[in-house]
Amino acid sequence: MTRSASRSSSRTKPEPSAREQHVNIDDAEAPFPQPARRGLHRGLSARQVQMIAIGGTIGTGLFLGTGKSLAQGGPASMLICYGIVGFIVYVTLLLLGEMATQYPVAGSFNAYAIRFFSPSYGFALSWNYWFNDAVSVASDLTAAQLVLQFWTPSYPWLVSLLFWVFLVSLNSFNVKAYGELEYWLSFLKVVTIVIFIILGILVNVGVNQSHTYIGAHNWHIPGAPFVGGFGGFANVFVTASFAYGGTESLGITAGETENPSKNMPKVVKFVFWRQVKHSDVHRSLIILLFYILSILLIGLNVPWDYPNLSNKTTTTSPFTIVFTLAGSNVAGSFMNTVILTSVLSAGNHALFAGTRVLYGLSVVSPTPHAPRIFSRTTRAGVPLYALLATSSISVLCLGSSFIGSGKLWGWLQNIVGVSNQIAWLSIGLASWRFRKAWIRQGRSLDEMKFRASWTWPWGPYFVIITVISLILIQGWSSIFPTFSAVDFVSFYIEIPVMIVMGLGWVLLKNAFIDSTPVSGNADPPNETTSLIPRETETREARYKWKSDIVDIDTVDLYGDEYRDEPLDEVKDKPRGKRFSFFWKLYDMVA
């Protein structure tokens, strides 16, 4: 339907309802998922969503994956690669924040790819990301086995089974239970990182068991600072992508966040920095605090050839090694316990996100992308069938008994890392089309509820180009100097899977057109999607390609926009002046 009238009178007439704005996927515009009969509940507070976003960036990738990065690439490669990927993720998160604030729905960037870029691509992306989250749970349960090997190598599969039962039970309650547990586990991780940075500095200057100054000694040992040449350097990109994975899932929480138009921008900014109110200077970037400083200290204090740092059977956390250097095995055991809680938090986060992605697939209208059974929710708003399906993939972790925990975790890490990169690429593509549509249709930038102005117009292009480059080069070590079929598959298997699923969706949606000449009063073709003018079609063109790239001139920019509700305004009223200082202090610490 035409939007010119709506745009010209947007300030004087009420905005059309979501039902009036609904456009069919068959007309080349992809709508957002519509609520199920019961649907999800908005039960996550800003406090919880902030910690969920931060907790998504702090997990096994940082605590355990840095050991693999250090062993394969050396300290310099690790520092450079994590810095590059961190900046890419930061820009990506800002692009996602613009869309998630404007359209807070279940499915997040999967829904945005469907709506603004291509339904077939969005279909493939959605299933790919669901599989990513499901495999992440298996990866975290396998990581738990590696962490426990610090104490005992016996019965690792039993621990994974117990953790699986705990996570599924927790997520079967309402979303507030998930949010509260994730808040406190994330808070524990933040405190641990701060303690580690302080302790790492002390260990480096001589407060260690040998009472010797370490400095940059480990950067000058044989093989350092770049281990494995270009292949080792490129290989670190996928482990860094695994570590940063989860930041994009803050958009998934938008569908269950209280007052998302105000809370989501806070979360986006909070994940990466805390802005000083009385100056133009920004305080330390949280990414710098959580990753760059930690990685720098790991590279300084832990040699890349440390025994059992990363091999087929085991992987040792550099954090545990540094704590052991600082005192004794007791300190190392304490750190290992914290890492174990981090593994629980990461698995909890992945299971929640995967469940919501599968739910989002099942409520796409008019044609669901997954069986409708996954849209059924309990009275507490939990999509129980989607939860059980997502958690069932975790049986992969039991394969460690046959392959070796270290080797299996490395393969799962590669798969999840590449899947994270595909998600970031998709956010860039969706943002590119979203921004072009916004300008093309004449909507004012002031109407955007949140805008990362300094990323205009280069942000989406930067993300698209850099992420494609990472995907292509990071598997170098699987090809040169010797070809490793299993490693190559773990790096690149998701690319053909995405292509096959996208083409499958096109075939199922009859995207190959019958070009028999029109006669009589037949309906006119859909000009927004057909690449072949009907009047020039012949029988020989019967199977020409029909594109489903969304038309930015007609894509719906009004449906599903979030409107602040009276309840939201009450919740956002300033707290009492009597305790304002304590509330500000609490917000700063939290």
Coordinates of C-alpha atoms in Angstrom, one line a residue:
M1 CA 0.0 0.0 0.0
T2 CA 1.1 3.6 -0.6
R3 CA 3.0 5.4 2.1
S4 CA 3.0 9.0 0.8
A5 CA -0.2 10.0 2.5
S6 CA 1.0 8.5 5.8
R7 CA 4.3 10.3 5.6
S8 CA 2.9 13.7 4.8
S9 CA 0.5 13.6 7.7
S10 CA 2.5 11.6 10.2
R11 CA 2.5 14.5 12.7
T12 CA -1.2 15.2 12.5
K13 CA -2.8 11.8 12.0
P14 CA -2.5 8.8 14.2
E15 CA -0.1 6.2 12.9
P16 CA -1.7 3.2 11.1
S17 CA -2.1 0.1 13.2
A18 CA 0.2 -2.9 12.8
R19 CA -2.7 -4.8 11.2
E20 CA -3.3 -2.0 8.6
Q21 CA 0.4 -1.9 7.8
H22 CA 0.8 -5.6 7.4
V23 CA 2.3 -6.7 4.1
N24 CA 2.5 -10.2 2.8
I25 CA 5.8 -12.0 2.3
D26 CA 4.5 -13.0 -1.2
D27 CA 4.5 -9.2 -2.0
A28 CA 8.2 -9.1 -1.3
E29 CA 8.0 -7.4 2.0
A30 CA 8.7 -9.5 5.1
P31 CA 6.7 -8.6 8.2
F32 CA 7.8 -9.0 11.7
P33 CA 6.8 -12.1 13.7
Q34 CA 3.4 -11.7 15.1
P35 CA 2.6 -12.6 18.7
A36 CA 1.4 -16.1 19.5
R37 CA -1.8 -16.7 21.4
R38 CA -0.1 -16.3 24.7
G39 CA 3.2 -14.9 23.6
L40 CA 6.3 -13.8 25.5
H41 CA 6.2 -11.6 28.6
R42 CA 8.1 -8.3 29.0
G43 CA 9.7 -9.3 32.3
L44 CA 13.3 -8.2 31.9
S45 CA 14.3 -4.9 33.6
A46 CA 17.0 -2.6 32.2
R47 CA 19.3 -3.7 35.0
Q48 CA 19.0 -7.4 33.9
V49 CA 19.3 -6.7 30.2
Q50 CA 22.5 -4.7 30.7
M51 CA 24.1 -7.5 32.6
I52 CA 22.8 -10.1 30.1
A53 CA 24.4 -8.1 27.3
I54 CA 27.7 -7.9 29.2
G55 CA 27.5 -11.5 30.3
G56 CA 27.1 -12.5 26.7
T57 CA 30.6 -11.1 26.0
I58 CA 32.2 -12.7 29.0
G59 CA 32.2 -16.5 28.9
T60 CA 34.2 -19.5 27.9
G61 CA 35.7 -17.6 24.9
L62 CA 37.5 -15.2 27.2
F63 CA 38.2 -17.5 30.2
L64 CA 39.1 -20.6 28.2
G65 CA 39.4 -19.7 24.5
T66 CA 42.3 -17.3 25.1
G67 CA 44.4 -20.4 25.9
K68 CA 43.8 -21.8 22.4
S69 CA 44.4 -18.4 20.9
L70 CA 47.7 -18.0 22.7
A71 CA 48.9 -21.4 21.8
Q72 CA 48.1 -21.1 18.1
G73 CA 48.8 -17.5 17.4
G74 CA 51.1 -16.1 20.1
P75 CA 50.6 -13.0 22.3
A76 CA 50.9 -10.4 19.5
S77 CA 48.4 -12.1 17.2
M78 CA 46.0 -12.6 20.1
L79 CA 46.1 -8.9 21.1
I80 CA 45.8 -7.6 17.5
C81 CA 43.0 -9.9 16.5
Y82 CA 40.9 -9.4 19.6
G83 CA 41.2 -5.7 19.2
I84 CA 40.1 -5.7 15.6
V85 CA 37.2 -8.0 16.2
G86 CA 36.2 -6.0 19.3
F87 CA 35.9 -2.8 17.2
I88 CA 33.9 -4.6 14.5
V89 CA 31.5 -5.9 17.2
Y90 CA 31.1 -2.5 18.7
V91 CA 30.0 -0.9 15.4
T92 CA 27.8 -3.9 14.8
L93 CA 26.1 -3.5 18.1
L94 CA 25.3 0.2 17.5
L95 CA 23.7 -0.7 14.1
L96 CA 21.6 -3.4 15.8
G97 CA 20.7 -1.0 18.6
E98 CA 19.1 1.4 16.1
M99 CA 16.8 -1.3 14.7
A100 CA 16.1 -3.1 18.1
T101 CA 15.0 0.2 19.7
Q102 CA 12.7 1.1 16.8
Y103 CA 11.3 -2.4 16.4
P104 CA 11.7 -4.5 19.6
V105 CA 10.4 -7.9 18.7
A106 CA 11.3 -11.5 19.3
G107 CA 13.8 -12.8 16.7
S108 CA 15.9 -9.6 16.6
F109 CA 18.3 -9.4 13.7
N110 CA 16.8 -12.5 12.1
A111 CA 13.5 -10.6 11.8
Y112 CA 15.3 -7.5 10.5
A113 CA 17.1 -9.5 7.8
I114 CA 13.8 -10.8 6.7
R115 CA 12.1 -7.5 6.7
F116 CA 14.7 -5.2 5.2
F117 CA 17.0 -7.5 3.2
S118 CA 15.6 -10.8 1.9
P119 CA 13.1 -13.3 3.2
S120 CA 15.1 -16.3 1.8
Y121 CA 18.3 -15.1 3.3
G122 CA 16.5 -14.3 6.6
F123 CA 15.1 -17.8 6.7
A124 CA 18.6 -19.4 6.2
L125 CA 20.1 -17.0 8.8
S126 CA 17.4 -17.7 11.4
W127 CA 18.0 -21.4 11.3
N128 CA 21.7 -20.9 11.2
Y129 CA 21.7 -18.8 14.3
W130 CA 19.4 -21.1 16.1
F131 CA 21.8 -23.9 15.4
N132 CA 24.6 -21.6 16.6
D133 CA 22.9 -21.1 19.9
A134 CA 22.1 -24.8 20.3
V135 CA 25.7 -25.8 19.5
S136 CA 26.9 -23.1 21.9
V137 CA 25.2 -24.9 24.7
A138 CA 27.0 -28.1 23.7
S139 CA 30.2 -26.2 23.5
D140 CA 29.8 -24.7 27.0
L141 CA 28.9 -28.1 28.4
T142 CA 32.1 -29.5 26.8
A143 CA 34.1 -26.6 28.2
A144 CA 32.8 -27.5 31.7
Q145 CA 34.5 -30.9 31.2
L146 CA 37.8 -29.1 30.4
V147 CA 37.5 -26.9 33.5
L148 CA 36.9 -29.9 35.7
Q149 CA 40.0 -31.6 34.5
F150 CA 41.9 -29.2 36.7
W151 CA 40.7 -31.3 39.6
T152 CA 39.8 -34.7 38.1
P153 CA 39.5 -36.3 34.7
S154 CA 36.9 -38.9 35.8
Y155 CA 33.3 -39.0 34.4
P156 CA 33.3 -35.7 32.5
W157 CA 30.0 -36.6 30.7
L158 CA 28.2 -36.9 34.1
V159 CA 29.0 -33.2 34.9
S160 CA 27.7 -32.1 31.5
L161 CA 24.5 -34.1 32.1
L162 CA 23.9 -32.5 35.5
F163 CA 24.5 -29.0 34.1
W164 CA 22.1 -29.7 31.2
V165 CA 19.3 -30.7 33.6
F166 CA 19.9 -27.5 35.7
L167 CA 19.9 -25.2 32.7
V168 CA 16.7 -26.7 31.2
S169 CA 14.9 -26.6 34.5
L170 CA 15.9 -23.0 35.1
N171 CA 14.8 -21.8 31.6
S172 CA 11.4 -23.6 32.0
F173 CA 10.4 -21.0 34.7
N174 CA 9.5 -17.4 33.8
V175 CA 11.9 -15.1 32.1
K176 CA 12.5 -13.2 35.4
A177 CA 14.2 -16.3 36.9
Y178 CA 16.6 -16.4 33.9
G179 CA 17.2 -12.7 34.1
E180 CA 18.0 -12.7 37.8
L181 CA 20.4 -15.6 37.7
E182 CA 22.2 -14.2 34.6
Y183 CA 22.5 -10.8 36.4
W184 CA 24.3 -12.2 39.4
L185 CA 26.5 -14.6 37.4
S186 CA 27.5 -11.8 35.1
F187 CA 28.2 -9.6 38.1
L188 CA 30.5 -12.3 39.5
K189 CA 32.3 -12.4 36.2
V190 CA 32.8 -8.6 36.1
V191 CA 34.2 -8.7 39.6
T192 CA 36.5 -11.6 38.7
I193 CA 37.8 -9.7 35.6
V194 CA 38.7 -6.6 37.8
I195 CA 40.5 -8.8 40.3
F196 CA 42.3 -10.6 37.5
I197 CA 43.6 -7.4 36.0
I198 CA 44.9 -6.2 39.3
L199 CA 46.5 -9.5 40.1
G200 CA 47.9 -9.9 36.6
I201 CA 49.8 -6.6 37.0
L202 CA 51.1 -7.7 40.4
V203 CA 52.3 -11.0 39.0
N204 CA 54.0 -9.3 36.1
V205 CA 56.0 -7.0 38.3
G206 CA 57.3 -9.7 40.6
V207 CA 54.5 -10.6 43.0
N208 CA 54.6 -14.3 42.1
Q209 CA 55.9 -17.6 43.4
S210 CA 59.4 -17.2 41.9
H211 CA 59.6 -13.5 43.0
T212 CA 61.0 -12.5 39.6
Y213 CA 60.0 -9.6 37.3
I214 CA 58.4 -11.0 34.1
G215 CA 57.8 -7.9 32.1
A216 CA 57.7 -8.7 28.3
H217 CA 59.9 -11.7 28.6
N218 CA 57.3 -14.1 27.2
W219 CA 57.1 -11.9 24.0
H220 CA 60.7 -12.7 23.2
I221 CA 60.9 -16.5 23.8
P222 CA 61.5 -18.7 20.7
G223 CA 58.4 -18.6 18.4
A224 CA 56.9 -15.5 20.0
P225 CA 55.3 -13.0 19.6
F226 CA 53.7 -14.4 16.3
V227 CA 53.3 -18.1 16.5
G228 CA 52.5 -20.1 13.3
G229 CA 53.0 -17.3 10.9
F230 CA 50.1 -15.8 9.0
G231 CA 48.1 -19.0 9.4
G232 CA 48.3 -18.8 13.2
F233 CA 47.4 -15.1 13.1
A234 CA 44.4 -15.7 10.9
N235 CA 43.2 -18.6 13.0
V236 CA 42.9 -16.4 16.1
F237 CA 40.1 -14.4 14.3
V238 CA 37.6 -17.3 14.7
T239 CA 38.4 -17.8 18.4
A240 CA 38.1 -14.1 19.0
S241 CA 34.7 -14.2 17.2
F242 CA 33.7 -17.1 19.4
A243 CA 34.7 -15.0 22.5
Y244 CA 32.7 -11.9 21.4
G245 CA 29.7 -13.9 20.4
G246 CA 26.5 -13.1 22.3
T247 CA 26.6 -9.3 22.2
E248 CA 24.2 -9.4 19.2
S249 CA 21.7 -11.4 21.3
L250 CA 20.7 -8.3 23.2
G251 CA 18.3 -7.6 20.4
I252 CA 16.7 -11.0 21.1
T253 CA 15.9 -9.8 24.6
A254 CA 14.1 -6.7 23.2
G255 CA 11.0 -8.8 22.8
E256 CA 10.9 -9.4 26.6
T257 CA 12.3 -6.1 27.8
E258 CA 10.3 -3.6 29.8
N259 CA 10.1 -0.2 28.0
P260 CA 12.6 -1.1 25.2
S261 CA 12.5 2.3 23.6
K262 CA 14.3 3.7 26.7
N263 CA 16.1 0.7 28.0
M264 CA 17.7 -0.7 24.8
P265 CA 19.7 2.4 24.0
K266 CA 21.0 2.4 27.6
V267 CA 22.1 -1.2 27.1
V268 CA 23.9 -0.6 23.8
K269 CA 25.9 2.3 25.3
F270 CA 26.5 0.5 28.6
V271 CA 28.0 -2.6 27.0
F272 CA 30.9 -0.7 25.6
W273 CA 31.3 2.4 27.7
R274 CA 30.1 4.5 30.5
Q275 CA 29.8 8.2 29.6
V276 CA 31.0 10.9 32.0
K277 CA 28.3 13.4 32.5
H278 CA 30.5 16.4 33.5
S279 CA 33.0 16.2 30.7
D280 CA 33.3 15.3 27.0
V281 CA 35.7 12.5 27.8
H282 CA 34.5 8.9 27.9
R283 CA 35.6 6.6 30.6
S284 CA 37.4 3.3 29.9
L285 CA 35.7 1.2 27.3
I286 CA 34.3 -1.9 28.8
I287 CA 35.6 -3.9 25.9
L288 CA 39.1 -2.5 26.7
L289 CA 38.6 -3.5 30.4
F290 CA 37.2 -7.0 29.8
Y291 CA 39.2 -8.1 26.8
I292 CA 42.1 -6.0 25.7
L293 CA 43.7 -5.5 29.2
S294 CA 43.0 -9.1 30.1
I295 CA 44.5 -10.4 26.9
L296 CA 47.6 -8.2 27.2
L297 CA 48.2 -9.5 30.7
I298 CA 47.7 -13.1 29.6
G299 CA 50.3 -12.6 26.8
L300 CA 52.7 -11.0 29.2
N301 CA 52.4 -13.6 32.0
V302 CA 51.8 -16.9 30.3
P303 CA 54.2 -18.3 27.7
W304 CA 52.6 -19.6 24.5
D305 CA 54.2 -23.0 24.9
Y306 CA 52.9 -23.5 28.5
P307 CA 52.3 -27.3 29.1
N308 CA 48.7 -28.4 28.3
L309 CA 47.7 -24.9 27.4
S310 CA 45.8 -26.3 24.4
N311 CA 45.9 -29.8 22.9
K312 CA 43.6 -32.6 21.8
T313 CA 42.6 -33.8 25.3
T314 CA 42.6 -30.6 27.4
T315 CA 42.7 -26.8 27.4
T316 CA 43.9 -24.9 30.4
S317 CA 42.6 -21.4 31.3
P318 CA 45.3 -18.7 31.3
F319 CA 43.3 -17.1 34.1
T320 CA 43.8 -20.2 36.3
I321 CA 47.5 -20.2 35.4
V322 CA 47.9 -16.6 36.4
F323 CA 46.1 -17.1 39.7
T324 CA 48.3 -20.2 40.4
L325 CA 51.4 -18.1 39.6
A326 CA 50.2 -15.5 42.1
G327 CA 49.8 -17.8 45.1
S328 CA 49.1 -21.5 45.1
N329 CA 46.8 -24.2 43.8
V330 CA 44.2 -22.9 46.2
A331 CA 44.1 -19.6 44.3
G332 CA 44.0 -21.5 41.0
S333 CA 41.1 -23.6 42.3
F334 CA 39.2 -20.5 43.3
M335 CA 39.6 -19.1 39.8
N336 CA 38.6 -22.4 38.2
T337 CA 35.4 -22.3 40.3
V338 CA 34.6 -18.9 38.9
I339 CA 35.3 -20.1 35.4
L340 CA 32.9 -23.0 36.0
T341 CA 30.1 -20.5 37.0
S342 CA 31.0 -18.6 33.8
V343 CA 30.4 -21.7 31.8
L344 CA 27.0 -22.1 33.4
S345 CA 26.2 -18.5 32.6
A346 CA 27.3 -18.8 29.0
G347 CA 25.2 -22.0 28.6
N348 CA 22.2 -20.3 30.2
H349 CA 22.6 -17.3 27.9
A350 CA 22.9 -19.5 24.7
L351 CA 19.9 -21.7 25.7
F352 CA 17.7 -18.7 26.3
A353 CA 18.7 -17.0 23.0
G354 CA 18.3 -20.2 21.0
T355 CA 14.9 -20.8 22.4
R356 CA 13.7 -17.3 21.5
V357 CA 15.1 -17.6 18.0
L358 CA 13.2 -20.8 17.4
Y359 CA 10.0 -19.2 18.9
G360 CA 10.5 -16.2 16.5
L361 CA 10.8 -18.6 13.5
S362 CA 7.5 -20.3 14.4
V363 CA 5.4 -17.1 14.7
V364 CA 6.4 -15.5 11.4
S365 CA 3.2 -14.5 9.6
P366 CA 1.7 -15.5 7.2
T367 CA 4.0 -18.4 6.5
P368 CA 5.9 -19.7 9.6
H369 CA 9.5 -20.6 9.2
A370 CA 9.3 -23.4 11.8
P371 CA 6.5 -25.7 13.0
R372 CA 3.8 -23.9 14.9
I373 CA 4.3 -26.1 17.9
F374 CA 7.3 -24.1 18.8
S375 CA 5.2 -20.9 19.3
R376 CA 3.3 -22.5 22.2
T377 CA 4.1 -20.9 25.5
T378 CA 3.3 -21.6 29.1
R379 CA 1.3 -19.3 31.3
A380 CA 4.6 -17.8 32.4
G381 CA 5.5 -16.9 28.8
V382 CA 8.1 -19.7 28.3
P383 CA 8.2 -21.4 24.8
L384 CA 8.6 -24.8 26.3
Y385 CA 8.7 -26.9 23.1
A386 CA 11.3 -24.5 21.6
L387 CA 13.3 -24.9 24.8
L388 CA 13.3 -28.7 24.6
A389 CA 14.3 -28.7 20.9
T390 CA 17.2 -26.3 21.4
S391 CA 18.5 -28.2 24.4
S392 CA 18.4 -31.5 22.6
I393 CA 21.3 -30.5 20.4
S394 CA 23.5 -30.5 23.5
V395 CA 23.9 -34.3 23.2
L396 CA 26.9 -33.4 21.0
C397 CA 28.9 -32.7 24.1
L398 CA 28.8 -36.4 24.9
G399 CA 31.1 -37.0 21.9
S400 CA 34.0 -35.9 23.9
S401 CA 34.3 -39.4 25.3
F402 CA 35.3 -40.6 21.8
I403 CA 37.1 -37.6 20.3
G404 CA 38.7 -35.9 23.3
S405 CA 37.3 -32.8 25.1
G406 CA 40.0 -30.4 23.8
K407 CA 39.6 -31.4 20.1
L408 CA 35.8 -31.5 20.2
W409 CA 35.6 -28.1 21.9
G410 CA 38.0 -26.6 19.2
W411 CA 35.7 -27.8 16.4
L412 CA 32.5 -26.5 18.1
Q413 CA 34.3 -23.3 18.8
N414 CA 35.1 -22.8 15.1
I415 CA 31.5 -23.5 14.1
V416 CA 30.1 -21.1 16.6
G417 CA 32.7 -18.4 15.8
V418 CA 31.8 -18.5 12.1
S419 CA 28.1 -18.4 12.9
N420 CA 28.7 -15.3 15.0
Q421 CA 30.4 -13.7 12.1
I422 CA 27.5 -14.5 9.8
A423 CA 25.2 -12.9 12.3
W424 CA 27.3 -9.7 12.3
L425 CA 27.3 -9.7 8.5
S426 CA 23.5 -10.0 8.5
I427 CA 23.2 -7.1 10.9
G428 CA 25.3 -5.0 8.6
L429 CA 23.2 -6.0 5.6
A430 CA 19.9 -5.3 7.4
S431 CA 21.1 -2.0 8.7
W432 CA 22.3 -1.0 5.2
R433 CA 18.8 -1.6 3.7
F434 CA 17.0 -0.2 6.8
R435 CA 18.9 3.1 6.6
K436 CA 18.4 3.4 2.8
A437 CA 14.7 2.8 3.2
W438 CA 14.4 5.3 6.0
I439 CA 16.0 8.1 3.8
R440 CA 14.3 7.0 0.6
Q441 CA 10.9 7.1 2.1
G442 CA 11.5 10.6 3.5
R443 CA 11.3 9.9 7.2
S444 CA 13.1 12.3 9.4
L445 CA 16.1 11.1 11.3
D446 CA 14.6 12.8 14.4
E447 CA 11.9 10.1 14.4
M448 CA 14.5 7.4 15.2
K449 CA 14.3 6.5 18.8
F450 CA 18.1 5.8 18.9
R451 CA 20.7 6.8 16.2
A452 CA 24.4 6.2 16.2
S453 CA 25.1 9.3 14.3
W454 CA 28.9 8.9 14.0
T455 CA 28.4 5.6 12.1
W456 CA 26.5 7.3 9.3
P457 CA 26.9 6.5 6.5
W458 CA 29.9 4.2 6.7
G459 CA 28.9 1.8 9.5
P460 CA 27.0 -0.9 7.5
Y461 CA 29.6 -1.0 4.7
F462 CA 32.5 -1.3 7.2
V463 CA 30.8 -4.3 8.9
I464 CA 29.9 -6.0 5.7
I465 CA 33.4 -5.7 4.2
T466 CA 35.4 -6.6 7.3
V467 CA 33.3 -9.6 8.3
I468 CA 33.4 -11.1 4.8
S469 CA 37.2 -10.7 4.9
L470 CA 37.4 -12.5 8.3
I471 CA 35.3 -15.4 7.1
L472 CA 37.4 -15.9 4.0
I473 CA 40.9 -15.7 5.5
Q474 CA 40.6 -17.3 9.0
G475 CA 40.7 -20.8 7.7
W476 CA 44.1 -20.4 6.2
S477 CA 45.8 -22.8 8.6
S478 CA 43.4 -25.6 7.5
I479 CA 44.7 -25.3 3.9
F480 CA 48.4 -24.3 4.3
P481 CA 50.9 -25.8 4.8
T482 CA 48.9 -29.0 4.9
F483 CA 45.3 -29.5 4.2
S484 CA 43.1 -30.7 7.1
A485 CA 39.7 -31.8 5.9
V486 CA 38.1 -31.8 9.4
D487 CA 39.4 -28.3 10.3
F488 CA 38.4 -26.9 6.9
V489 CA 34.9 -28.2 7.3
S490 CA 34.6 -26.6 10.8
F491 CA 35.7 -23.2 9.3
Y492 CA 33.5 -23.2 6.1
I493 CA 30.6 -25.7 6.5
E494 CA 28.2 -22.9 7.3
I495 CA 28.6 -21.1 4.0
P496 CA 27.2 -23.9 1.8
V497 CA 24.6 -24.7 4.5
M498 CA 23.4 -21.0 4.3
I499 CA 23.3 -21.2 0.5
V500 CA 21.3 -24.5 0.4
M501 CA 18.8 -23.3 3.0
G502 CA 18.3 -20.0 1.2
L503 CA 17.7 -21.7 -2.2
G504 CA 15.4 -24.2 -0.5
W505 CA 13.3 -21.4 0.8
V506 CA 13.1 -19.8 -2.6
L507 CA 12.0 -23.1 -4.2
L508 CA 9.4 -23.6 -1.5
K509 CA 8.0 -20.1 -2.0
N510 CA 7.7 -20.6 -5.8
A511 CA 10.4 -18.1 -6.5
F512 CA 10.9 -19.6 -10.0
I513 CA 8.2 -18.0 -12.0
D514 CA 6.0 -19.4 -14.8
S515 CA 6.5 -16.9 -17.6
T516 CA 3.7 -18.1 -19.8
P517 CA 2.2 -15.0 -21.5
V518 CA -0.7 -13.4 -19.8
S519 CA -4.1 -13.6 -21.5
G520 CA -7.5 -12.2 -20.6
N521 CA -8.0 -10.5 -17.3
A522 CA -5.2 -12.3 -15.4
D523 CA -3.8 -10.5 -12.4
P524 CA -0.7 -8.3 -13.2
P525 CA 2.7 -9.5 -12.0
N526 CA 4.3 -8.3 -8.8
E527 CA 6.6 -5.7 -10.2
T528 CA 8.6 -5.3 -7.0
T529 CA 9.9 -8.8 -7.1
S530 CA 10.0 -10.0 -10.8
L531 CA 13.2 -9.4 -12.6
I532 CA 11.5 -10.1 -16.0
P533 CA 8.8 -7.7 -17.4
R534 CA 5.7 -9.8 -18.1
E535 CA 5.2 -8.4 -21.6
T536 CA 8.7 -9.7 -22.6
E537 CA 8.3 -13.1 -21.1
T538 CA 8.3 -16.2 -23.3
R539 CA 7.9 -19.9 -22.6
E540 CA 11.7 -20.3 -22.8
A541 CA 12.0 -18.0 -19.8
R542 CA 9.8 -20.3 -17.7
Y543 CA 12.4 -20.9 -15.0
K544 CA 14.1 -17.5 -14.8
W545 CA 15.2 -16.2 -11.4
K546 CA 12.8 -14.2 -9.3
S547 CA 14.5 -12.1 -6.7
D548 CA 13.0 -11.7 -3.2
I549 CA 15.3 -8.7 -2.2
V550 CA 13.0 -6.3 -0.3
D551 CA 12.1 -3.1 -2.1
I552 CA 13.3 -0.2 0.1
D553 CA 10.7 2.1 -1.5
T554 CA 7.8 0.2 -0.3
V555 CA 9.0 -1.7 2.8
D556 CA 6.9 -1.0 5.9
L557 CA 8.7 1.3 8.3
Y558 CA 5.7 1.9 10.6
G559 CA 4.4 -1.5 11.6
D560 CA 5.6 -2.9 14.9
E561 CA 7.2 0.4 16.0
Y562 CA 7.3 0.5 19.8
R563 CA 5.1 3.1 21.5
D564 CA 5.8 4.0 25.1
E565 CA 3.0 2.8 27.3
P566 CA 1.7 4.7 30.4
L567 CA 3.2 1.9 32.6
D568 CA 6.6 2.6 31.0
E569 CA 6.4 6.3 31.9
V570 CA 5.6 5.4 35.5
K571 CA 8.5 3.0 35.8
D572 CA 10.9 5.7 34.3
K573 CA 9.9 8.4 36.8
P574 CA 12.9 9.8 38.6
R575 CA 13.6 8.2 42.0
G576 CA 13.1 10.2 45.1
K577 CA 15.5 13.0 45.7
R578 CA 16.2 11.9 49.2
F579 CA 18.1 8.8 48.0
S580 CA 19.2 10.1 44.6
F581 CA 22.9 9.8 45.5
F582 CA 22.6 6.1 46.5
W583 CA 20.6 5.3 43.4
K584 CA 23.3 6.9 41.2
L585 CA 26.0 5.0 43.1
Y586 CA 24.1 1.8 42.7
D587 CA 23.6 2.3 38.9
M588 CA 27.3 3.1 38.4
V589 CA 28.4 0.0 40.3
A590 CA 25.8 -2.3 38.7

